[in-house]
mmCIF file of C-alpha atoms in Angstrom:
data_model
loop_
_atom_site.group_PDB
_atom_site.id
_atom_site.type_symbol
_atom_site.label_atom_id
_atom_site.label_comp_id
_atom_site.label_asym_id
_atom_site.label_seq_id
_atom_site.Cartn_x
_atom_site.Cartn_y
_atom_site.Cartn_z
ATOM 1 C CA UNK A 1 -0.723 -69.492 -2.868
ATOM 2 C CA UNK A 2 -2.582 -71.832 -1.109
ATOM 3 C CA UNK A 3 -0.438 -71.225 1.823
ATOM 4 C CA UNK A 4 -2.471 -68.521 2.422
ATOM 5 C CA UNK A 5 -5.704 -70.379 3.502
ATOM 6 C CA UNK A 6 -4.149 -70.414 7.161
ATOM 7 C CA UNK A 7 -3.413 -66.682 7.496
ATOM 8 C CA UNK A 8 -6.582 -65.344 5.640
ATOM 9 C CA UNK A 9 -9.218 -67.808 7.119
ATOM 10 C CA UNK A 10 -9.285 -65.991 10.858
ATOM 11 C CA UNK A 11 -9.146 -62.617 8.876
ATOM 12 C CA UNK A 12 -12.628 -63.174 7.033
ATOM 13 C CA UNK A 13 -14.305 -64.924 8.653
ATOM 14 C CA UNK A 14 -18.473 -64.042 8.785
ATOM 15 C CA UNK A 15 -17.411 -61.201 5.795
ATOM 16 C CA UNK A 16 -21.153 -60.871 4.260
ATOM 17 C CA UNK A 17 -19.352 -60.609 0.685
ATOM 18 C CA UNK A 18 -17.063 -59.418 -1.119
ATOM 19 C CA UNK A 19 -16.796 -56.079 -0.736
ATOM 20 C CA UNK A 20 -16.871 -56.881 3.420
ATOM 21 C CA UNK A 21 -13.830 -59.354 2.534
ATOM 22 C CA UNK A 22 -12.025 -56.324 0.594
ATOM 23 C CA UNK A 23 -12.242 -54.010 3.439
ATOM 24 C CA UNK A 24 -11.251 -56.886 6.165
ATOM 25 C CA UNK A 25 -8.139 -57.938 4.394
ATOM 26 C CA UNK A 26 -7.125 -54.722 3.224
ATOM 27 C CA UNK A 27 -7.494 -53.509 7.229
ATOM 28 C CA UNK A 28 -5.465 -56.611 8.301
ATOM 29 C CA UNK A 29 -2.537 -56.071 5.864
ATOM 30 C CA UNK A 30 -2.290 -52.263 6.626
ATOM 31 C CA UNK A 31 -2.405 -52.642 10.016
ATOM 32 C CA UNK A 32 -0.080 -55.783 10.409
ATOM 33 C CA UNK A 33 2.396 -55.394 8.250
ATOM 34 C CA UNK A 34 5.191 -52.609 8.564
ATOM 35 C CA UNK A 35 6.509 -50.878 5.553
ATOM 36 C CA UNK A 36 10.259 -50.076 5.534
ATOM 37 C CA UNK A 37 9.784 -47.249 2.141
ATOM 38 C CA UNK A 38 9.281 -47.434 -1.310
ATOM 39 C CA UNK A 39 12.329 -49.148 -3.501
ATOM 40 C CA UNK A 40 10.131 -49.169 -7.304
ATOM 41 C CA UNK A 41 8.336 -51.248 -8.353
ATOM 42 C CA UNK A 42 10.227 -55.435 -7.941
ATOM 43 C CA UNK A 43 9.258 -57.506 -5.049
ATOM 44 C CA UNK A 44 12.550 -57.794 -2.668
ATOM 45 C CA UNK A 45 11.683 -61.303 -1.423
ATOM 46 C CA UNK A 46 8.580 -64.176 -2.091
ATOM 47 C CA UNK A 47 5.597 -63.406 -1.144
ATOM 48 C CA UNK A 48 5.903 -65.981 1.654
ATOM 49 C CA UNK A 49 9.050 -64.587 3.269
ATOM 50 C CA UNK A 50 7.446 -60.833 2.999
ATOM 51 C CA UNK A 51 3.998 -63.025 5.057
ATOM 52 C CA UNK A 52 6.591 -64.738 7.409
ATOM 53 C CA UNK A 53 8.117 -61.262 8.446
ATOM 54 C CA UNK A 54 5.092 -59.011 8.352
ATOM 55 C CA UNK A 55 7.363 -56.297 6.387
ATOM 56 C CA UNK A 56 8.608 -55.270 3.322
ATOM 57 C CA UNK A 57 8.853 -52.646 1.093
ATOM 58 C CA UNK A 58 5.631 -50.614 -0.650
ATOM 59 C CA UNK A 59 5.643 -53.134 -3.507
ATOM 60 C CA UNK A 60 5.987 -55.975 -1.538
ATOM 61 C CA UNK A 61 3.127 -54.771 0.698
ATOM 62 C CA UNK A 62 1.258 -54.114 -2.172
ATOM 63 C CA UNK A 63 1.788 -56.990 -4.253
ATOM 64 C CA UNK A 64 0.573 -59.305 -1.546
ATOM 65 C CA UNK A 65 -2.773 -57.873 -0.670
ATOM 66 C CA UNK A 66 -2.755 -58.630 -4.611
ATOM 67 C CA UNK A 67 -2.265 -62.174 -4.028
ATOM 68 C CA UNK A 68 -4.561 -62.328 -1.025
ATOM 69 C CA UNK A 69 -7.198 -60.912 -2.619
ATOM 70 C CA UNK A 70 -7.064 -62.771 -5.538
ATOM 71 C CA UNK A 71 -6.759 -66.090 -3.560
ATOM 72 C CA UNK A 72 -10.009 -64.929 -1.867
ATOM 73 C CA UNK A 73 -11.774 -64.733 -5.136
ATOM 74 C CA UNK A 74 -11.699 -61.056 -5.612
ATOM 75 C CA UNK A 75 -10.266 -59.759 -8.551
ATOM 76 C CA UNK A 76 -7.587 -57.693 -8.239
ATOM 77 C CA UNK A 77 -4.482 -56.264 -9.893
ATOM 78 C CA UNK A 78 -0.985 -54.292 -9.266
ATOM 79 C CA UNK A 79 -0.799 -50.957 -10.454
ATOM 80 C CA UNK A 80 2.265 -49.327 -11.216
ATOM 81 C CA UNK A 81 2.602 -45.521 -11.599
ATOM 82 C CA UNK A 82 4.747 -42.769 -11.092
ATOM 83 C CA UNK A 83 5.105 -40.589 -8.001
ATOM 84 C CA UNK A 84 4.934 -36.835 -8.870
ATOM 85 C CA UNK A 85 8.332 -36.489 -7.589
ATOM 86 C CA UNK A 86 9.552 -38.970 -9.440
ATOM 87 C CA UNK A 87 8.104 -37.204 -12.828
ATOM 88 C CA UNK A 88 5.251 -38.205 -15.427
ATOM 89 C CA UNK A 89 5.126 -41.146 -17.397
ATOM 90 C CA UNK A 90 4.497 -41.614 -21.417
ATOM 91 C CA UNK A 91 1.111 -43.179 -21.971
ATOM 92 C CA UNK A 92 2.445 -43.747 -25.538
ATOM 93 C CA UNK A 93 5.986 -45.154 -24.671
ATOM 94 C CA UNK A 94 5.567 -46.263 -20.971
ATOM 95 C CA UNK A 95 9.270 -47.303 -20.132
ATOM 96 C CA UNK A 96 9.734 -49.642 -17.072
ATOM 97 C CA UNK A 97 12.283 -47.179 -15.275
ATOM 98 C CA UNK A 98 9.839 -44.476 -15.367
ATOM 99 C CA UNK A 99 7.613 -45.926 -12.922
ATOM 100 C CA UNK A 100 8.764 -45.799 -8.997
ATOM 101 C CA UNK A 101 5.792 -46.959 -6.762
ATOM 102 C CA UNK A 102 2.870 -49.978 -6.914
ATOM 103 C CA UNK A 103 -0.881 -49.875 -5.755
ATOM 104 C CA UNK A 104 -3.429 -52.587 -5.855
ATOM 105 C CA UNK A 105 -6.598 -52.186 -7.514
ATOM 106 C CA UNK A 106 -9.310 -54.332 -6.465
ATOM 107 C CA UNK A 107 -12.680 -54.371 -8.647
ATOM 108 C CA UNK A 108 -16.332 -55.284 -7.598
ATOM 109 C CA UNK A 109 -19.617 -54.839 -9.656
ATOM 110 C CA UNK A 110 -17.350 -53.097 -11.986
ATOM 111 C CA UNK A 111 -15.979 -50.289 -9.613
ATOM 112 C CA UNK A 112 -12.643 -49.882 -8.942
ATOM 113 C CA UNK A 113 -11.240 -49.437 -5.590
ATOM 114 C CA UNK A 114 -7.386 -48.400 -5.627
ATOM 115 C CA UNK A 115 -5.783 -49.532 -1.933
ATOM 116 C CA UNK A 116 -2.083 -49.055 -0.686
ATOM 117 C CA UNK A 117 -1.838 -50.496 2.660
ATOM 118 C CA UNK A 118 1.895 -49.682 3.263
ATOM 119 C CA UNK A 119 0.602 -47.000 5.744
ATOM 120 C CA UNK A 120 -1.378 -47.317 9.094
ATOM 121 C CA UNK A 121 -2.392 -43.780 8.224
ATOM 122 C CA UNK A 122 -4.224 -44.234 5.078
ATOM 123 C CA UNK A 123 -8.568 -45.438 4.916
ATOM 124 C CA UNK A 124 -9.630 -47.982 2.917
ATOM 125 C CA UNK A 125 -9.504 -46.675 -1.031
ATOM 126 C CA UNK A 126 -7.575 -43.380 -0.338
ATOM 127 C CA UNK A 127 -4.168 -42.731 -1.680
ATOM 128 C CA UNK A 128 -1.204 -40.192 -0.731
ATOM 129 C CA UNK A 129 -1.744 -37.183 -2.992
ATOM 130 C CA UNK A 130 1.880 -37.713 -4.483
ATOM 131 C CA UNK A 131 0.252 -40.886 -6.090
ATOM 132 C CA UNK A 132 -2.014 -38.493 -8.237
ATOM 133 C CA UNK A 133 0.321 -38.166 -11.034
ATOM 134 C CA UNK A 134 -1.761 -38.937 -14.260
ATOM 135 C CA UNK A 135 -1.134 -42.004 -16.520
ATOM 136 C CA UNK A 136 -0.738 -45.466 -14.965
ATOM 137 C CA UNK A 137 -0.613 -48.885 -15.823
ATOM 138 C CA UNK A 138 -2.971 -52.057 -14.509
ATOM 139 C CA UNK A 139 -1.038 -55.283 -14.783
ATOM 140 C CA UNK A 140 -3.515 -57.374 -16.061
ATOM 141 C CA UNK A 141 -2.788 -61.158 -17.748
ATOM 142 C CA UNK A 142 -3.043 -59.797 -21.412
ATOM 143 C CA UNK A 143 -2.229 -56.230 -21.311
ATOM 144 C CA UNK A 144 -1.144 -53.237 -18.892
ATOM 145 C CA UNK A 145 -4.259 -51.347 -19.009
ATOM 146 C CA UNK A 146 -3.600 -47.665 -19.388
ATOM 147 C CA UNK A 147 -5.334 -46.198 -15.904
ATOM 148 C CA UNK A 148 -5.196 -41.817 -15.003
ATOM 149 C CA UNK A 149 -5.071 -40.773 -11.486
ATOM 150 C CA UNK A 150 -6.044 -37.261 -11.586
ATOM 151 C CA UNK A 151 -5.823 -34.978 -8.406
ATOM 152 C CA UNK A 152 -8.562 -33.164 -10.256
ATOM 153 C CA UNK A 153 -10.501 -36.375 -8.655
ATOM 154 C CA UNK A 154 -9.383 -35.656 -5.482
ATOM 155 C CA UNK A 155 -11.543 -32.873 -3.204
ATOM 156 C CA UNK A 156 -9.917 -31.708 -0.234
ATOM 157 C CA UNK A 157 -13.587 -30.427 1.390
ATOM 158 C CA UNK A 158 -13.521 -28.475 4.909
ATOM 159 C CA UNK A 159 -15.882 -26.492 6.792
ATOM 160 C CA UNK A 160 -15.857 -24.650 10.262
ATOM 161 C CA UNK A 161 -18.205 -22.924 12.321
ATOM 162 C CA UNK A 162 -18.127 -20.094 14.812
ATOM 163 C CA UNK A 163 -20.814 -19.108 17.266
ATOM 164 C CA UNK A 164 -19.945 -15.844 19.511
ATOM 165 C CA UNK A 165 -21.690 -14.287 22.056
ATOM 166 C CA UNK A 166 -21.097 -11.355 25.423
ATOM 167 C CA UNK A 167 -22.960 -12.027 27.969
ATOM 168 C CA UNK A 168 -20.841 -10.613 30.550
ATOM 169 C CA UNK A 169 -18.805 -7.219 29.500
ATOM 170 C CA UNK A 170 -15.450 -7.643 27.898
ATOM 171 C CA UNK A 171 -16.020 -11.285 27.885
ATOM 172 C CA UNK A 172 -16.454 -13.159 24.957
ATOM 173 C CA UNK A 173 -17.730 -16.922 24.895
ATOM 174 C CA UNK A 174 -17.855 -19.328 21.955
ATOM 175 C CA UNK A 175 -17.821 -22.585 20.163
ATOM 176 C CA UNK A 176 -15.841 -23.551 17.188
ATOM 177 C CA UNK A 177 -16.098 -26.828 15.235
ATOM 178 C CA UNK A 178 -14.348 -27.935 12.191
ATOM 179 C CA UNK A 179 -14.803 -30.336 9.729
ATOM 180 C CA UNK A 180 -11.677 -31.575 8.539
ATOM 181 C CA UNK A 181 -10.716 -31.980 5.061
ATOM 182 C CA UNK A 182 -9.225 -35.609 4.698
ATOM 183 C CA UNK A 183 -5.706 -35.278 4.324
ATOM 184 C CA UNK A 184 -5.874 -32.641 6.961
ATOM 185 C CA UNK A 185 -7.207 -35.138 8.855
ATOM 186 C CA UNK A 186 -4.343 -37.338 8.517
ATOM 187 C CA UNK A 187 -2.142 -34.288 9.570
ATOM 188 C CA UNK A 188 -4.330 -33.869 12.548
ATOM 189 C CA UNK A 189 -3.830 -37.623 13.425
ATOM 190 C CA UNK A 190 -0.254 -37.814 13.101
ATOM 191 C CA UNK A 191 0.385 -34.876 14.993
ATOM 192 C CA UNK A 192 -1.834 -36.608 17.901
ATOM 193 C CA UNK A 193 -0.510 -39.561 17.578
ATOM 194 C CA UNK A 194 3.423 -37.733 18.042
ATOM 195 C CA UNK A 195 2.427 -35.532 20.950
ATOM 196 C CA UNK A 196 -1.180 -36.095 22.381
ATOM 197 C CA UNK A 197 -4.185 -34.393 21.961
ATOM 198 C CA UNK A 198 -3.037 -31.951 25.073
ATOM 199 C CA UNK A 199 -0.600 -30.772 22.624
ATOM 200 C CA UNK A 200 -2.776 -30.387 19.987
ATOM 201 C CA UNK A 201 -5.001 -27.881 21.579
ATOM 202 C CA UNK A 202 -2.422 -26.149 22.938
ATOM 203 C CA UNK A 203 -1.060 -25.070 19.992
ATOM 204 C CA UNK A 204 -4.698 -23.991 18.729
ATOM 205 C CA UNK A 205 -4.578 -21.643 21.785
ATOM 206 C CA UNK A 206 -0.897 -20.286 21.402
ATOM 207 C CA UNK A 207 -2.585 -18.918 17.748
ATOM 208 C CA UNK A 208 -4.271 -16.347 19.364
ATOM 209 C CA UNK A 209 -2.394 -13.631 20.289
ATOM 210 C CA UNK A 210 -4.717 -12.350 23.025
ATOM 211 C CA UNK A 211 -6.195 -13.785 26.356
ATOM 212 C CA UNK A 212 -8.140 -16.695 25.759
ATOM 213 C CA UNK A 213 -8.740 -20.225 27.375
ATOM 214 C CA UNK A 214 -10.339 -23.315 25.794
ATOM 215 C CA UNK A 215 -12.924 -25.552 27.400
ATOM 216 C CA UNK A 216 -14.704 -28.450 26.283
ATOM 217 C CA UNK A 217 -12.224 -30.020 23.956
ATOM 218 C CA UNK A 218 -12.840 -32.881 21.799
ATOM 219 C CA UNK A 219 -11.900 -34.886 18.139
ATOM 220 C CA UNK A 220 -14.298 -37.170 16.757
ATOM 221 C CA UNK A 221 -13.458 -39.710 14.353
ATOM 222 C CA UNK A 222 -9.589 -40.110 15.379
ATOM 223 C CA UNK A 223 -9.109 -43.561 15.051
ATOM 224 C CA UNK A 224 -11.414 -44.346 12.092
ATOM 225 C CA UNK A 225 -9.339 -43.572 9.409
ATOM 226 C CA UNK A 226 -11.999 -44.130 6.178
ATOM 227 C CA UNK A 227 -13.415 -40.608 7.213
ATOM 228 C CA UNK A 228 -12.008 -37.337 8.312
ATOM 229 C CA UNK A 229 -11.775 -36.106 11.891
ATOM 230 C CA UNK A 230 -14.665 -33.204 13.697
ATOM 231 C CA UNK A 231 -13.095 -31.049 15.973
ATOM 232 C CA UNK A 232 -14.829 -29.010 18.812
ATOM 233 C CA UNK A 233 -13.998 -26.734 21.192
ATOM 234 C CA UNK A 234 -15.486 -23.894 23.455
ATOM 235 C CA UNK A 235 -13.484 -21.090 24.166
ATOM 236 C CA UNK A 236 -13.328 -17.659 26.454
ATOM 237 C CA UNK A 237 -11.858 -14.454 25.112
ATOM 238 C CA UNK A 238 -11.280 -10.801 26.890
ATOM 239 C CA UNK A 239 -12.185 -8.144 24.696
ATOM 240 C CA UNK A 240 -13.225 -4.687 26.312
ATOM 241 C CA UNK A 241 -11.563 -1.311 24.596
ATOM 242 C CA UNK A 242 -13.193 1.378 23.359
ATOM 243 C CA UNK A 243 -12.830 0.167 20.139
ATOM 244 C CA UNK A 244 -12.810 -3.252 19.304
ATOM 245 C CA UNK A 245 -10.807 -4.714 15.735
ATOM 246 C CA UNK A 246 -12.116 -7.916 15.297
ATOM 247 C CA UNK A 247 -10.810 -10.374 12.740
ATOM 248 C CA UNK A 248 -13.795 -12.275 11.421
ATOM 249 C CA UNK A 249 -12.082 -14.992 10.041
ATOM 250 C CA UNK A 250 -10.599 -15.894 13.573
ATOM 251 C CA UNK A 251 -7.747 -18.395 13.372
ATOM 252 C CA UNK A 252 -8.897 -19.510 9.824
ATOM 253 C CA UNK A 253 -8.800 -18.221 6.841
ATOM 254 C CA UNK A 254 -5.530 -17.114 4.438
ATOM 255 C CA UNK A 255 -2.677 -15.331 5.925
ATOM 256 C CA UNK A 256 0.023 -15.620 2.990
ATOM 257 C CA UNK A 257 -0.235 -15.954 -1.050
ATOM 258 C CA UNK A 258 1.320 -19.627 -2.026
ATOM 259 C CA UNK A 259 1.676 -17.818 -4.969
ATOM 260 C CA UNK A 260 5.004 -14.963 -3.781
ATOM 261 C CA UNK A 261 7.290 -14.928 -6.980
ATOM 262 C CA UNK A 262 6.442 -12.523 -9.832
ATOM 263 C CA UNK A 263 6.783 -14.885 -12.765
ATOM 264 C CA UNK A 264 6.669 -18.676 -13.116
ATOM 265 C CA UNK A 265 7.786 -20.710 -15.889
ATOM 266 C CA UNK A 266 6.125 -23.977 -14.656
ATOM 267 C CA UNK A 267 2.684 -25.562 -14.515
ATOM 268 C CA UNK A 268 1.565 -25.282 -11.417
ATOM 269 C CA UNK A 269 0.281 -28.581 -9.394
ATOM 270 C CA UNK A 270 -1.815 -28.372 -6.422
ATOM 271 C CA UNK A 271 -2.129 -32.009 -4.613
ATOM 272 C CA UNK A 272 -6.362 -31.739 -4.899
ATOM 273 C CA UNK A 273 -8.901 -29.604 -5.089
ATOM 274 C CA UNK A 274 -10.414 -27.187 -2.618
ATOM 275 C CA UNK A 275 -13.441 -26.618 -1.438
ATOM 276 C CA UNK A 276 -13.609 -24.763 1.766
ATOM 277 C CA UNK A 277 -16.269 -23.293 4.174
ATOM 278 C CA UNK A 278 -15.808 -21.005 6.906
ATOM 279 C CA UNK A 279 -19.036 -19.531 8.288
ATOM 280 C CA UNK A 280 -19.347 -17.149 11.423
ATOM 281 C CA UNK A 281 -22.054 -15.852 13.885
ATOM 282 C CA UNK A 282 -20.805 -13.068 15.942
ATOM 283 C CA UNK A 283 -23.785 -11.074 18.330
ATOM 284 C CA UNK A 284 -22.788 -7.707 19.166
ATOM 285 C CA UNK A 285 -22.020 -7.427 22.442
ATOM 286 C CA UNK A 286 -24.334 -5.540 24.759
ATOM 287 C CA UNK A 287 -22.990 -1.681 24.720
ATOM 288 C CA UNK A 288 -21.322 -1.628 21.252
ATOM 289 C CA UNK A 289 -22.032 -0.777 18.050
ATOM 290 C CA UNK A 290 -20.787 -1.517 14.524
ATOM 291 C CA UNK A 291 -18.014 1.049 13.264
ATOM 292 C CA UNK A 292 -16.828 -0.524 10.353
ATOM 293 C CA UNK A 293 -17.054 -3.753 8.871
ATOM 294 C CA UNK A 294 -15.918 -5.258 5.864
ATOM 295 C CA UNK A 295 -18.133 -5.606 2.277
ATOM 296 C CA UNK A 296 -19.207 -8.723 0.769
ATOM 297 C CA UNK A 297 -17.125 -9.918 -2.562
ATOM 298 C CA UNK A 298 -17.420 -12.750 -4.988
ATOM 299 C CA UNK A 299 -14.900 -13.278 -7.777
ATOM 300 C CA UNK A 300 -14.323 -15.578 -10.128
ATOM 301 C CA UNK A 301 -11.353 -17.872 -10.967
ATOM 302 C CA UNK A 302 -11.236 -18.317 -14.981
ATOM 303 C CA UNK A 303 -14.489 -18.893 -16.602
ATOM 304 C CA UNK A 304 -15.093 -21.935 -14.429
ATOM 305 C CA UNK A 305 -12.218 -22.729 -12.501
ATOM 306 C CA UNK A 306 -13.186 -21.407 -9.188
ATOM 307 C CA UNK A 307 -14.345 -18.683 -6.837
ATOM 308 C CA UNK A 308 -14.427 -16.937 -4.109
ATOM 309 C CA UNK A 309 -16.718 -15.693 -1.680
ATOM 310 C CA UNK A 310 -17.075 -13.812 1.130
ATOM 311 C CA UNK A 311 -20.709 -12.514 2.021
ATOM 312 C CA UNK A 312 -20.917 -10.528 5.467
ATOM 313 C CA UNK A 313 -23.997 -8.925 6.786
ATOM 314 C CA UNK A 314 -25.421 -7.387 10.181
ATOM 315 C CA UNK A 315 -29.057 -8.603 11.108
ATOM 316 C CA UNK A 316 -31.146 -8.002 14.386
ATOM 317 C CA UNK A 317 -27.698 -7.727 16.668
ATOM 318 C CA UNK A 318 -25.594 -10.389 14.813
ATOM 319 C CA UNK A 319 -22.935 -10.076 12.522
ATOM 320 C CA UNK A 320 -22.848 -13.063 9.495
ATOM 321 C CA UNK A 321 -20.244 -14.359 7.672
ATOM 322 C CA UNK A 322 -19.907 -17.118 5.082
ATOM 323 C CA UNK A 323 -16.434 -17.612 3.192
ATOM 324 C CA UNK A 324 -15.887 -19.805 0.563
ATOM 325 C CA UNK A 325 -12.998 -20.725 -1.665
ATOM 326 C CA UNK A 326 -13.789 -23.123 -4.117
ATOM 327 C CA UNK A 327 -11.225 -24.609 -7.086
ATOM 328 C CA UNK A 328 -12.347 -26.814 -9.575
ATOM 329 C CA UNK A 329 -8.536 -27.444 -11.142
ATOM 330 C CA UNK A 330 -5.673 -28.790 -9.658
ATOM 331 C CA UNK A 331 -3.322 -28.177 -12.814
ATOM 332 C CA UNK A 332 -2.312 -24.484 -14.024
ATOM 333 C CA UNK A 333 -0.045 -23.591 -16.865
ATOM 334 C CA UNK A 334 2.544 -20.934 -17.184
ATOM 335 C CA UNK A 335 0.429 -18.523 -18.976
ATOM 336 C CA UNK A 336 -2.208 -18.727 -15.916
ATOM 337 C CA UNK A 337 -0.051 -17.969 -13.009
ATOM 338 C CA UNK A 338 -0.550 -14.185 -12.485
ATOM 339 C CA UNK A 339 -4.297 -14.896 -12.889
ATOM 340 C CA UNK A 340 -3.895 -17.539 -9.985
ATOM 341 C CA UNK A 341 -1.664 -15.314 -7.909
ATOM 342 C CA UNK A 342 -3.934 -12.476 -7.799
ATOM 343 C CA UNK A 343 -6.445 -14.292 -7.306
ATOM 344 C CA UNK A 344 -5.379 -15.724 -4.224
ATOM 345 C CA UNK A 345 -3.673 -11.806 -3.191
ATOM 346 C CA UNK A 346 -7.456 -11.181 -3.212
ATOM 347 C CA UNK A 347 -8.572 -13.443 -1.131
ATOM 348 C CA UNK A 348 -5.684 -12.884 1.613
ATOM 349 C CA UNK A 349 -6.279 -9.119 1.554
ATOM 350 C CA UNK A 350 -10.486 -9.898 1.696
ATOM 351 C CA UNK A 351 -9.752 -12.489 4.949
ATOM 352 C CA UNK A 352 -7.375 -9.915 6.895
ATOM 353 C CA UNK A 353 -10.039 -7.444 6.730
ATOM 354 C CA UNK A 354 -11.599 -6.519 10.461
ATOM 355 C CA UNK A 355 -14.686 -5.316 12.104
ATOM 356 C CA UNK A 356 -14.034 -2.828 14.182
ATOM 357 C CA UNK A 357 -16.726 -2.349 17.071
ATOM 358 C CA UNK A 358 -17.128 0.498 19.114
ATOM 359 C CA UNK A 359 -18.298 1.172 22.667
ATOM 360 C CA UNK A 360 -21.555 3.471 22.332
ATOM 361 C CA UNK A 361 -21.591 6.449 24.366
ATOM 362 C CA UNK A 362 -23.319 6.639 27.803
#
């Protein structure tokens, strides 16, 4: 593949090692070359027609950051698997048919870093979650190394912030800011990159039923793609009844159980854990007082396979809330599912729960 030489020299040059190389070529092949889907697991062409066109299919793709990395002196290695769609494979009889879609796995001071740069969507050592289907195989010169791709090893971690205040009556200011989990963050980038970030915001403040504007818009993090996207906004609300029902959870939190039929007969398979945050500070505006307001809860999932909480309290004119919903599986058999489902009926019931304020008497 010496042919290479010419294509690759531009591409790293002044790399400060390997690992610098790695990220350089993988950048230049995602972002080069256009994929045109996933036909298994064969090449479709050489790997010097698939350089010549800058396209090819997710193997092909695949299969040459192999051989560019390899010809760069970094060891590296296809990895073929099966997409969850597609079904699991046998780590015990691993036939050829059962495996639909090929990775690259590129190791350095013994770590592994698993790349697929058919998409200008994905950072450097992140996957699709669909590629998290268990046992795989590492084509290596002597043996296919049996390889698991767990979404247990996959966190999907989020957290969001509210800060509200009144300082004029019936008018309510605040900032939000999110953290994005990272395949959020690719939904958040896609949908930006399909209809603008006018759009985007646009549909945060068609969400809210009442009258509110947003100021002071802005997404950090959009175009760098190894980490997930920060999203701020201030915002203006109208709020001045007698009484006052106030959603803490704002436009977060869960509206619907996944989980709506009454028996299952299948595992079920999240795409990654979850781990998220939502955590408000409300001040009470100036001529109300608290009515009602919602008690704090913690519950468990299993012995150890999750929780939630939700932990509200009302200090020195503020109202604070932290909710958290944290699983530690991905994978749930039959015999779990009611446990599941009312666990999650808990925790929609807990975040449609309101604090009602009311206007004190003169």
């Amino acid at each position: 593949n010496n042919w290479l030489d010419d294509e690759l020299g531009p591409v790293v040059q002044g790399a400060a090692g390997k690992l610098e190389k790695l990220h350089k070529i993988y950048a230049y092949v995602r972002d080069r070359y256009a994929s045109t889907g996933n036909r298994g697991i064969w090449l479709s062409a050489s790997l010097k027609v698939i350089s010549k066109n800058k396209n090819g299919y997710v193997a092909d793709i695949n299969l040459l950051l192999t051989a560019m990395l390899n010809q760069q002196g970094i060891e590296a290695y296809p990895v073929i698997l099966s997409t969850r769609s597609h079904g699991y494979t046998n780590e015990f009889y691993p036939l050829i048919n059962r495996f639909n879609y090929v990775i690259c796995a590129a190791a350095i001071e013994n770590k592994l870093y698993y790349l697929d740069a058919s998409s200008p969507a994905l950072g450097f050592s992140h996957l699709f979650p669909q590629c998290y289907n268990g046992h795989a195989r590492m084509i290596m010169p002597e043996v296919a190394k049996a390889i698991y791709l767990s979404p247990d090893s996959l966190v999907e971690k989020k957290l969001t912030s509210v800060f509200i205040r009144s300082e004029k009556p019936g008018e309510w200011t605040g900032h939000r800011t999110t953290h994005a989990g990272y395949y959020e963050s690719m939904r958040v980038r896609e949908n930006i990159k399909e209809k603008g970030e006018a759009s985007f915001f646009k549909s945060i403040q068609a969400a809210y039923t009442g009258d509110m504007a947003l100021s002071g818009q802005k997404i950090e993090q959009l175009k760098e793609l190894d980490a997930p996207v920060k999203i701020e906004y201030d915002f203006v609300m109208s709020q001045q009844d007698d009484l006052i029902y106030f959603n803490p959870m704002t436009w977060e939190g869960y509206k619907d159980n996944y989980f709506k039929a009454a028996e299952r007969h299948y595992p079920v398979e999240m795409p990654c854990l979850v781990d998220e945050t939502y955590m408000l500070n409300l001040e009470i505006p100036a001529g109300y007082m608290v009515d009602e307001m919602p008690t704090s809860a913690k519950v468990k999932l299993g012995e150890a396979d999750g929780f939630f909480e939700y932990l509200i309290d009302q200090y020195n004119g503020t109202i604070r809330l932290r909710s958290r919903i944290k699983l530690n599986r991905a994978t749930f058999a039959p015999q779990e599912y009611n446990t599941l489902r009312a666990f999650f009926s808990y925790v929609v019931k807990k975040h449609a729960e309101s604090i009602v304020l009311k206007r004190k008497a003169e």
